[in-house]
Amino acid sequence: MDAEHTLNTLLTDKNLNSSLKQIVEKVGAGERINFEEGVLLYEKGELGFVGALANFIREKRHGDKTYFNRNFHIEPTNLCVYDCKFCSYSRLIKQREEGWELSLEEMLDIVKKYDEQPVTEVHIVGGVLPQYDLAFYSELFRKIHEHRPELHVKALTPVEYHYIFKKAKVDYATGMRLMKEAGLDSIPGGGAEIFHPEVRDQIAKDKCTGEQWLAIHEEWHKLGMRSNATMLYGHIEQYWHRVDHMEQLRQLQDKTGGFQTFIPLKFRHENNQMSHVPEVSVIEDLRNYAISRIYLDNFDHIKAYWAMISRSTAQLSLNFGVDDIDGTLDDTTKIYSMAGAEEQTPAMSTRELVELIKQVGRHPIERDTLYNVITDYNNVEFDNKEQARFYKLPVIN
Ligand code: V47
Ligand code: SF4
């Protein structure tokens, strides 16, 4: 049954409550749902129901297309001046012996390791430390581009930017302009957590506020640049906090159009100060993807970060509004393995990613960071001998 047919079936369902039916009508007509309807979906929307709506939107926008990219991470340090309660990764400066601090040369050596590989993006994110200041990151971005001009630098979050701009005594507009001039290409979605202070003050007290997070992205968008947004869900927040978070993103997106992708991040509870908070179920994960897809009508893409939710949930999510499953990663991120994610050494070859997507009847597309198509894998057969982590692109006739 196709997505359109499923939607029509919902419209003729005599047992469906009238408020939910109104949401189905809005989705069918391509109209926006409001805050109360968002909360209602979380409270009353069963998995099959929200999934049908989200899949309708997903297929209308992208058909079966499912995007991924070839990227690697650099995590400059796991030491941090902040102390977010959910963070399993960071060590406070007083625990320095358990930490790492990479020098500029060490980070460039990581970039050089990929010289022969067809990666398109480096994702740089880690803890916040005073020595990683505006001058340091400007130099890093410049040096990366000097070495490999076409590599897309997706780096840091408003948490770092707020900190380094304050220290350098520059305002957000000036700071973001300097970052662009140094070679920053886009901003990843991290540091958003939950914007509402009722929650944020309990889990991420001292770092940038929700308003500051949004203001930094706004300045970046004003420069004609793109960024992503995340939401850390499934801990102490209530449903309306999630809707409030998405509402603020939707409003900024109406203003600037600069966001590309929304990435819901499931709270993982091992080895952090919130280990007593249970993790939500896979059903809640899928419902959350679906409701995000329905609510964020002005976001092109919804991404499931496979390294965090497991490969099988990533496959399932493709029927619940998700059209992107991030990248190859090559075992270069520790943020989630330290928090209890199933993937202890997250790495997938291009072949594995393609097969994971094809196995569930979707159409794999390798993209660059800005969603330009690099390879359409629908008609590409892999050479059986080729098991390399980064597959060499086959010649397509
Ligand atoms: O902001 C930290 C989250 C984020 C935990 O833009 C946790 O393409 C769950 O933003 N359980 C950083 N989440 C990672 C990030 C990201 C990842 C992949 C792709 C992109 C993108 C961005 O990780 C942090 C925080 O919200 N995080 N600890 C935890 N225990
Ligand atoms: Fe530091 Fe980021 Fe961890 Fe917060 S989430 S403690 S800002 S590394």
Short mmCIF file of C-alpha atoms and ligand atoms in Angstrom, two decimals:
data_model
loop_
_atom_site.label_atom_id
_atom_site.label_comp_id
_atom_site.label_asym_id
_atom_site.label_seq_id
_atom_site.Cartn_x
_atom_site.Cartn_y
_atom_site.Cartn_z
CA MET A 1 0.00 0.00 0.00
CA ASP A 2 1.48 3.37 -0.91
CA ALA A 3 1.73 6.29 1.48
CA GLU A 4 -1.11 8.22 -0.18
CA HIS A 5 -3.45 5.24 0.08
CA THR A 6 -2.60 4.80 3.77
CA LEU A 7 -3.45 8.45 4.39
CA ASN A 8 -6.80 8.08 2.65
CA THR A 9 -7.55 5.04 4.80
CA LEU A 10 -6.94 7.16 7.91
CA LEU A 11 -9.28 9.86 6.60
CA THR A 12 -12.15 7.38 6.27
CA ASP A 13 -11.51 5.77 9.68
CA LYS A 14 -14.75 6.33 11.61
CA ASN A 15 -13.11 5.56 14.97
CA LEU A 16 -10.45 8.25 14.71
CA ASN A 17 -10.88 11.11 17.19
CA SER A 18 -11.82 14.39 15.50
CA SER A 19 -8.69 16.33 16.53
CA LEU A 20 -6.45 13.61 15.14
CA LYS A 21 -8.54 13.53 11.96
CA GLN A 22 -8.00 17.26 11.57
CA ILE A 23 -4.25 16.65 11.71
CA VAL A 24 -4.57 14.01 8.98
CA GLU A 25 -6.46 16.52 6.83
CA LYS A 26 -3.80 19.17 7.39
CA VAL A 27 -0.98 16.78 6.51
CA GLY A 28 -2.87 15.64 3.38
CA ALA A 29 -3.31 19.26 2.32
CA GLY A 30 0.34 20.14 3.07
CA GLU A 31 -0.68 22.48 5.89
CA ARG A 32 1.26 23.20 9.06
CA ILE A 33 0.15 21.74 12.40
CA ASN A 34 0.17 24.01 15.46
CA PHE A 35 1.77 23.70 18.91
CA GLU A 36 -1.28 22.07 20.56
CA GLU A 37 -1.54 19.57 17.71
CA GLY A 38 2.14 18.73 18.13
CA VAL A 39 1.57 17.97 21.81
CA LEU A 40 -1.56 15.97 20.96
CA LEU A 41 0.44 13.80 18.56
CA TYR A 42 2.94 13.01 21.30
CA GLU A 43 0.18 12.28 23.81
CA LYS A 44 -2.28 10.37 21.64
CA GLY A 45 -0.58 9.47 18.37
CA GLU A 46 0.05 5.75 18.14
CA LEU A 47 3.13 4.54 16.33
CA GLY A 48 1.27 3.33 13.23
CA PHE A 49 -0.72 6.56 13.02
CA VAL A 50 2.17 9.05 13.26
CA GLY A 51 4.29 6.74 11.08
CA ALA A 52 1.71 6.80 8.27
CA LEU A 53 1.59 10.62 8.34
CA ALA A 54 5.36 10.99 8.48
CA ASN A 55 5.94 8.47 5.70
CA PHE A 56 3.44 10.31 3.52
CA ILE A 57 5.43 13.55 3.98
CA ARG A 58 8.76 11.77 3.54
CA GLU A 59 7.72 10.11 0.29
CA LYS A 60 6.13 13.28 -1.06
CA ARG A 61 9.42 15.12 -0.51
CA HIS A 62 11.99 12.47 -1.30
CA GLY A 63 10.27 9.32 -2.60
CA ASP A 64 12.45 6.41 -1.49
CA LYS A 65 15.67 8.43 -1.64
CA THR A 66 17.82 7.94 1.45
CA TYR A 67 20.93 10.03 1.88
CA PHE A 68 24.29 9.37 3.50
CA ASN A 69 27.73 10.89 3.24
CA ARG A 70 31.37 9.91 3.69
CA ASN A 71 32.75 11.70 6.67
CA PHE A 72 35.09 11.39 9.60
CA HIS A 73 35.20 13.09 12.97
CA ILE A 74 37.88 14.98 14.83
CA GLU A 75 37.25 15.34 18.55
CA PRO A 76 39.88 17.87 19.70
CA THR A 77 39.47 17.12 23.41
CA ASN A 78 37.22 15.34 25.87
CA LEU A 79 38.04 17.86 28.59
CA CYS A 80 35.46 20.53 29.12
CA VAL A 81 34.88 23.58 31.24
CA TYR A 82 31.18 22.68 31.35
CA ASP A 83 29.52 19.87 33.21
CA CYS A 84 26.39 18.80 31.31
CA LYS A 85 24.63 16.13 33.32
CA PHE A 86 23.92 13.90 30.31
CA CYS A 87 27.46 13.94 28.96
CA SER A 88 29.38 10.67 29.28
CA TYR A 89 32.18 11.88 27.14
CA SER A 90 33.63 14.91 28.84
CA ARG A 91 35.95 15.00 31.80
CA LEU A 92 36.24 18.11 33.90
CA ILE A 93 39.61 19.80 33.78
CA LYS A 94 40.39 18.42 37.28
CA GLN A 95 40.24 14.90 35.74
CA ARG A 96 42.90 15.79 33.18
CA GLU A 97 44.63 12.41 33.44
CA GLU A 98 41.57 10.74 31.86
CA GLY A 99 41.48 13.13 28.95
CA TRP A 100 43.06 13.92 25.62
CA GLU A 101 43.93 17.28 24.11
CA LEU A 102 44.97 17.24 20.46
CA SER A 103 47.36 19.84 19.10
CA LEU A 104 46.76 21.55 15.78
CA GLU A 105 49.38 19.31 14.17
CA GLU A 106 47.72 16.16 15.55
CA MET A 107 44.39 17.25 14.09
CA LEU A 108 46.00 17.93 10.73
CA ASP A 109 47.60 14.47 10.88
CA ILE A 110 44.08 13.00 11.22
CA VAL A 111 43.00 14.94 8.12
CA LYS A 112 46.07 13.68 6.25
CA LYS A 113 45.21 10.06 7.10
CA TYR A 114 42.27 10.45 4.69
CA ASP A 115 44.33 11.82 1.80
CA GLU A 116 43.66 8.86 -0.46
CA GLN A 117 40.04 8.42 0.64
CA PRO A 118 37.02 9.93 -1.13
CA VAL A 119 35.64 11.50 2.07
CA THR A 120 33.80 14.78 1.58
CA GLU A 121 33.38 16.10 5.13
CA VAL A 122 35.24 16.47 8.40
CA HIS A 123 32.98 16.94 11.44
CA ILE A 124 34.85 18.65 14.28
CA VAL A 125 33.28 18.71 17.73
CA GLY A 126 34.41 18.07 21.29
CA GLY A 127 34.78 19.67 24.70
CA VAL A 128 35.35 23.35 25.44
CA LEU A 129 38.78 24.46 26.72
CA PRO A 130 40.38 27.92 26.96
CA GLN A 131 43.34 27.13 24.68
CA TYR A 132 41.00 26.24 21.81
CA ASP A 133 40.17 29.87 21.13
CA LEU A 134 39.16 31.95 18.13
CA ALA A 135 42.72 32.18 16.84
CA PHE A 136 43.30 28.43 17.26
CA TYR A 137 40.19 27.36 15.36
CA SER A 138 40.73 30.00 12.65
CA GLU A 139 44.21 28.60 12.11
CA LEU A 140 42.89 25.01 12.10
CA PHE A 141 40.21 25.73 9.48
CA ARG A 142 42.74 27.60 7.30
CA LYS A 143 45.29 24.80 7.52
CA ILE A 144 42.71 22.11 6.68
CA HIS A 145 41.70 24.00 3.56
CA GLU A 146 45.32 24.67 2.60
CA HIS A 147 45.92 20.93 2.74
CA ARG A 148 42.65 19.79 1.14
CA PRO A 149 40.63 22.69 -0.28
CA GLU A 150 37.52 20.70 -1.25
CA LEU A 151 37.03 18.98 2.15
CA HIS A 152 33.90 20.43 3.79
CA VAL A 153 34.63 21.67 7.32
CA LYS A 154 31.52 21.19 9.49
CA ALA A 155 32.68 22.35 12.86
CA LEU A 156 31.85 23.37 16.42
CA THR A 157 28.53 24.39 17.87
CA PRO A 158 27.15 27.59 19.42
CA VAL A 159 28.44 26.20 22.74
CA GLU A 160 32.02 26.69 21.52
CA TYR A 161 31.24 29.81 19.48
CA HIS A 162 29.57 31.59 22.38
CA TYR A 163 32.57 30.76 24.58
CA ILE A 164 35.32 31.75 22.12
CA PHE A 165 33.59 34.93 20.93
CA LYS A 166 33.06 36.10 24.51
CA LYS A 167 36.72 35.47 25.27
CA ALA A 168 37.80 37.31 22.12
CA LYS A 169 35.32 40.14 22.90
CA VAL A 170 33.59 39.99 19.53
CA ASP A 171 29.85 39.90 18.90
CA TYR A 172 28.17 36.93 17.21
CA ALA A 173 27.91 38.64 13.80
CA THR A 174 31.61 39.51 13.74
CA GLY A 175 32.62 36.13 15.13
CA MET A 176 30.69 34.16 12.54
CA ARG A 177 32.07 36.36 9.76
CA LEU A 178 35.61 35.65 10.98
CA MET A 179 34.86 31.90 11.06
CA LYS A 180 33.54 32.02 7.50
CA GLU A 181 36.65 33.90 6.37
CA ALA A 182 38.83 31.26 8.08
CA GLY A 183 37.14 28.46 6.10
CA LEU A 184 34.24 27.19 8.19
CA ASP A 185 31.74 25.68 5.73
CA SER A 186 28.80 24.73 7.96
CA ILE A 187 27.72 24.27 11.58
CA PRO A 188 26.61 20.87 12.90
CA GLY A 189 23.47 20.61 14.99
CA GLY A 190 24.95 19.96 18.43
CA GLY A 191 24.58 21.87 21.68
CA ALA A 192 20.84 22.42 21.21
CA GLU A 193 19.72 19.84 23.82
CA ILE A 194 16.33 21.22 24.94
CA PHE A 195 16.02 24.98 24.60
CA HIS A 196 13.45 25.60 27.34
CA PRO A 197 15.22 26.90 30.49
CA GLU A 198 13.05 24.71 32.74
CA VAL A 199 14.95 21.71 31.35
CA ARG A 200 18.17 23.29 30.10
CA ASP A 201 19.00 24.75 33.53
CA GLN A 202 18.87 21.26 35.01
CA ILE A 203 20.91 19.39 32.41
CA ALA A 204 23.24 21.93 30.79
CA LYS A 205 23.28 24.86 33.14
CA ASP A 206 26.24 27.04 32.30
CA LYS A 207 26.65 26.74 28.58
CA CYS A 208 24.95 28.95 25.99
CA THR A 209 21.22 29.38 26.42
CA GLY A 210 18.62 28.31 23.89
CA GLU A 211 18.26 31.92 22.76
CA GLN A 212 22.00 32.26 22.25
CA TRP A 213 22.11 28.97 20.32
CA LEU A 214 19.43 30.26 17.97
CA ALA A 215 21.04 33.72 17.66
CA ILE A 216 24.37 32.22 16.55
CA HIS A 217 22.70 30.07 13.90
CA GLU A 218 20.75 33.12 12.74
CA GLU A 219 23.95 35.14 12.26
CA TRP A 220 25.48 32.24 10.35
CA HIS A 221 22.42 31.94 8.10
CA LYS A 222 22.53 35.68 7.42
CA LEU A 223 25.92 35.09 5.81
CA GLY A 224 24.19 32.73 3.35
CA MET A 225 25.54 29.66 5.15
CA ARG A 226 23.86 26.42 6.21
CA SER A 227 23.62 24.50 9.47
CA ASN A 228 21.86 21.59 11.20
CA ALA A 229 19.80 21.36 14.38
CA THR A 230 19.45 18.62 16.99
CA MET A 231 17.20 17.87 19.96
CA LEU A 232 18.34 15.69 22.86
CA TYR A 233 15.15 13.86 23.87
CA GLY A 234 14.02 11.11 26.19
CA HIS A 235 15.30 12.24 29.60
CA ILE A 236 13.59 14.67 32.01
CA GLU A 237 11.75 16.75 29.43
CA GLN A 238 8.01 16.63 28.87
CA TYR A 239 6.39 16.37 25.48
CA TRP A 240 5.57 20.06 25.33
CA HIS A 241 9.25 20.93 25.83
CA ARG A 242 10.02 18.96 22.67
CA VAL A 243 7.31 20.79 20.74
CA ASP A 244 8.51 24.13 22.12
CA HIS A 245 12.04 23.26 20.93
CA MET A 246 10.81 22.40 17.43
CA GLU A 247 8.57 25.47 17.36
CA GLN A 248 11.57 27.74 17.95
CA LEU A 249 13.51 26.00 15.20
CA ARG A 250 10.55 26.25 12.84
CA GLN A 251 10.25 29.99 13.50
CA LEU A 252 13.92 30.64 12.83
CA GLN A 253 13.74 28.49 9.70
CA ASP A 254 10.80 30.59 8.45
CA LYS A 255 13.02 33.64 8.89
CA THR A 256 16.29 32.40 7.39
CA GLY A 257 15.79 29.07 5.58
CA GLY A 258 19.34 28.16 6.66
CA PHE A 259 18.73 24.80 8.36
CA GLN A 260 19.21 21.69 6.28
CA THR A 261 18.55 18.81 8.62
CA PHE A 262 16.94 18.08 11.96
CA ILE A 263 18.59 15.31 13.99
CA PRO A 264 16.73 13.97 17.04
CA LEU A 265 19.33 12.56 19.46
CA LYS A 266 18.19 9.85 21.82
CA PHE A 267 19.48 10.32 25.37
CA ARG A 268 21.79 7.40 26.26
CA HIS A 269 22.33 6.95 29.96
CA GLU A 270 25.53 5.04 30.64
CA ASN A 271 28.46 6.65 32.47
CA ASN A 272 26.90 10.01 33.10
CA GLN A 273 25.24 11.91 35.94
CA MET A 274 21.78 10.99 34.62
CA SER A 275 22.25 7.24 34.61
CA HIS A 276 19.26 6.90 36.96
CA VAL A 277 17.00 8.26 34.19
CA PRO A 278 15.77 5.32 32.10
CA GLU A 279 16.17 5.40 28.33
CA VAL A 280 13.03 5.56 26.21
CA SER A 281 11.88 2.62 24.07
CA VAL A 282 12.45 2.11 20.37
CA ILE A 283 8.73 2.85 19.88
CA GLU A 284 9.23 6.27 21.40
CA ASP A 285 12.29 6.82 19.17
CA LEU A 286 10.24 6.08 16.06
CA ARG A 287 7.31 8.18 17.23
CA ASN A 288 9.68 11.03 17.87
CA TYR A 289 11.18 10.84 14.36
CA ALA A 290 7.69 10.76 12.90
CA ILE A 291 6.36 13.71 14.90
CA SER A 292 9.50 15.72 14.06
CA ARG A 293 8.87 15.05 10.37
CA ILE A 294 5.25 16.19 10.73
CA TYR A 295 6.00 19.28 12.83
CA LEU A 296 9.03 20.64 10.98
CA ASP A 297 7.31 21.27 7.68
CA ASN A 298 10.01 23.75 6.62
CA PHE A 299 12.97 21.40 7.15
CA ASP A 300 14.06 19.43 4.08
CA HIS A 301 15.64 16.51 5.91
CA ILE A 302 15.26 14.42 9.07
CA LYS A 303 18.37 12.48 10.01
CA ALA A 304 18.75 9.36 12.16
CA TYR A 305 22.26 9.12 13.53
CA TRP A 306 22.87 5.40 13.11
CA ALA A 307 25.92 5.39 15.38
CA MET A 308 23.65 6.19 18.30
CA ILE A 309 20.47 4.22 17.70
CA SER A 310 21.78 0.99 16.13
CA ARG A 311 21.64 -0.12 12.53
CA SER A 312 18.28 -1.86 12.75
CA THR A 313 16.53 1.15 14.30
CA ALA A 314 18.10 3.31 11.59
CA GLN A 315 16.55 0.98 8.99
CA LEU A 316 13.15 1.15 10.69
CA SER A 317 13.32 4.94 10.99
CA LEU A 318 13.23 5.18 7.17
CA ASN A 319 9.51 4.35 7.40
CA PHE A 320 8.96 7.00 10.08
CA GLY A 321 9.96 10.21 8.33
CA VAL A 322 13.75 9.81 8.20
CA ASP A 323 15.51 10.28 4.85
CA ASP A 324 19.15 10.57 5.95
CA ILE A 325 21.34 8.29 8.05
CA ASP A 326 24.54 10.36 8.33
CA GLY A 327 27.84 8.89 7.28
CA THR A 328 30.58 6.33 7.24
CA LEU A 329 32.22 7.83 10.40
CA ASP A 330 35.13 5.40 10.33
CA ASP A 331 35.28 4.88 14.09
CA THR A 332 36.20 8.48 14.72
CA THR A 333 33.58 9.48 17.27
CA LYS A 334 33.44 8.47 20.91
CA ILE A 335 30.51 10.61 22.06
CA TYR A 336 27.94 7.80 21.91
CA SER A 337 29.97 4.69 22.60
CA MET A 338 30.89 6.26 25.94
CA ALA A 339 27.18 6.86 26.66
CA GLY A 340 26.13 3.27 26.03
CA ALA A 341 25.27 3.18 22.31
CA GLU A 342 25.24 -0.28 20.70
CA GLU A 343 28.01 0.73 18.28
CA GLN A 344 31.22 0.66 20.28
CA THR A 345 33.41 1.41 17.25
CA PRO A 346 31.05 3.14 14.86
CA ALA A 347 32.22 2.60 11.30
CA MET A 348 30.39 1.48 8.19
CA SER A 349 31.82 1.10 4.74
CA THR A 350 29.96 2.71 1.88
CA ARG A 351 28.97 -0.76 0.78
CA GLU A 352 27.47 -1.57 4.18
CA LEU A 353 25.54 1.70 4.24
CA VAL A 354 24.21 1.12 0.74
CA GLU A 355 23.15 -2.43 1.59
CA LEU A 356 21.52 -1.35 4.84
CA ILE A 357 19.37 1.11 2.89
CA LYS A 358 18.61 -1.26 -0.02
CA GLN A 359 17.63 -4.08 2.35
CA VAL A 360 14.58 -2.07 3.43
CA GLY A 361 13.56 -1.14 -0.09
CA ARG A 362 14.90 2.40 -0.16
CA HIS A 363 17.11 4.15 -2.67
CA PRO A 364 20.64 5.00 -1.46
CA ILE A 365 22.16 8.32 -2.50
CA GLU A 366 25.58 9.49 -1.46
CA ARG A 367 25.42 13.24 -0.89
CA ASP A 368 27.87 15.93 0.07
CA THR A 369 27.21 18.05 3.17
CA LEU A 370 24.98 20.44 1.22
CA TYR A 371 22.92 17.56 -0.27
CA ASN A 372 24.40 17.72 -3.74
CA VAL A 373 24.20 14.19 -5.16
CA ILE A 374 27.58 12.49 -5.47
CA THR A 375 26.50 8.96 -6.41
CA ASP A 376 23.11 7.39 -7.00
CA TYR A 377 23.59 3.79 -5.84
CA ASN A 378 20.41 2.34 -7.31
CA ASN A 379 22.22 1.01 -10.34
CA VAL A 380 25.63 0.35 -8.84
CA GLU A 381 26.76 -3.21 -8.26
CA PHE A 382 29.61 -3.75 -5.84
CA ASP A 383 32.58 -5.81 -6.85
CA ASN A 384 32.65 -8.82 -4.49
CA LYS A 385 36.33 -8.43 -3.84
CA GLU A 386 35.83 -4.87 -2.73
CA GLN A 387 35.44 -4.86 1.02
CA ALA A 388 37.47 -1.73 1.71
CA ARG A 389 36.10 0.62 4.32
CA PHE A 390 35.93 3.39 1.75
CA TYR A 391 34.74 1.95 -1.49
CA LYS A 392 36.42 3.26 -4.64
CA LEU A 393 33.73 4.70 -6.87
CA PRO A 394 32.86 2.32 -9.70
CA VAL A 395 32.65 3.57 -13.25
CA ILE A 396 29.02 4.10 -14.13
CA ASN A 397 28.20 3.72 -17.83
O1 V47 B 1 25.04 18.33 21.61
C1 V47 B 1 25.95 14.15 24.34
C2 V47 B 1 24.65 14.86 22.29
C3 V47 B 1 25.55 16.15 20.67
C4 V47 B 1 24.81 12.40 24.93
O2 V47 B 1 24.92 18.03 12.63
C5 V47 B 1 24.27 12.90 23.75
O3 V47 B 1 25.25 16.36 11.32
C6 V47 B 1 22.70 11.24 23.74
O4 V47 B 1 25.28 17.22 17.59
N1 V47 B 1 23.12 10.71 24.89
C7 V47 B 1 26.74 16.28 19.73
N2 V47 B 1 23.23 12.33 23.15
C8 V47 B 1 26.57 15.44 18.45
C9 V47 B 1 25.81 16.17 17.36
C10 V47 B 1 25.69 15.58 16.00
C11 V47 B 1 25.84 14.24 15.79
C12 V47 B 1 25.73 13.74 14.48
C13 V47 B 1 25.52 14.57 13.40
C14 V47 B 1 25.38 15.93 13.63
C15 V47 B 1 25.18 16.84 12.46
C16 V47 B 1 25.45 16.45 14.93
O5 V47 B 1 25.57 14.87 21.25
C17 V47 B 1 25.50 17.04 21.87
C18 V47 B 1 24.50 16.31 22.74
O6 V47 B 1 23.20 16.72 22.46
N3 V47 B 1 25.00 13.99 23.42
N4 V47 B 1 25.85 13.17 25.27
C19 V47 B 1 24.16 11.26 25.53
N5 V47 B 1 24.57 10.74 26.69
FE1 SF4 B 2 31.10 19.85 27.44
FE2 SF4 B 2 29.57 19.36 25.32
FE3 SF4 B 2 29.84 17.47 27.21
FE4 SF4 B 2 28.44 19.69 27.72
S1 SF4 B 2 27.91 18.12 26.18
S2 SF4 B 2 30.02 18.75 29.07
S3 SF4 B 2 29.55 21.23 26.56
S4 SF4 B 2 31.48 18.25 25.89
#
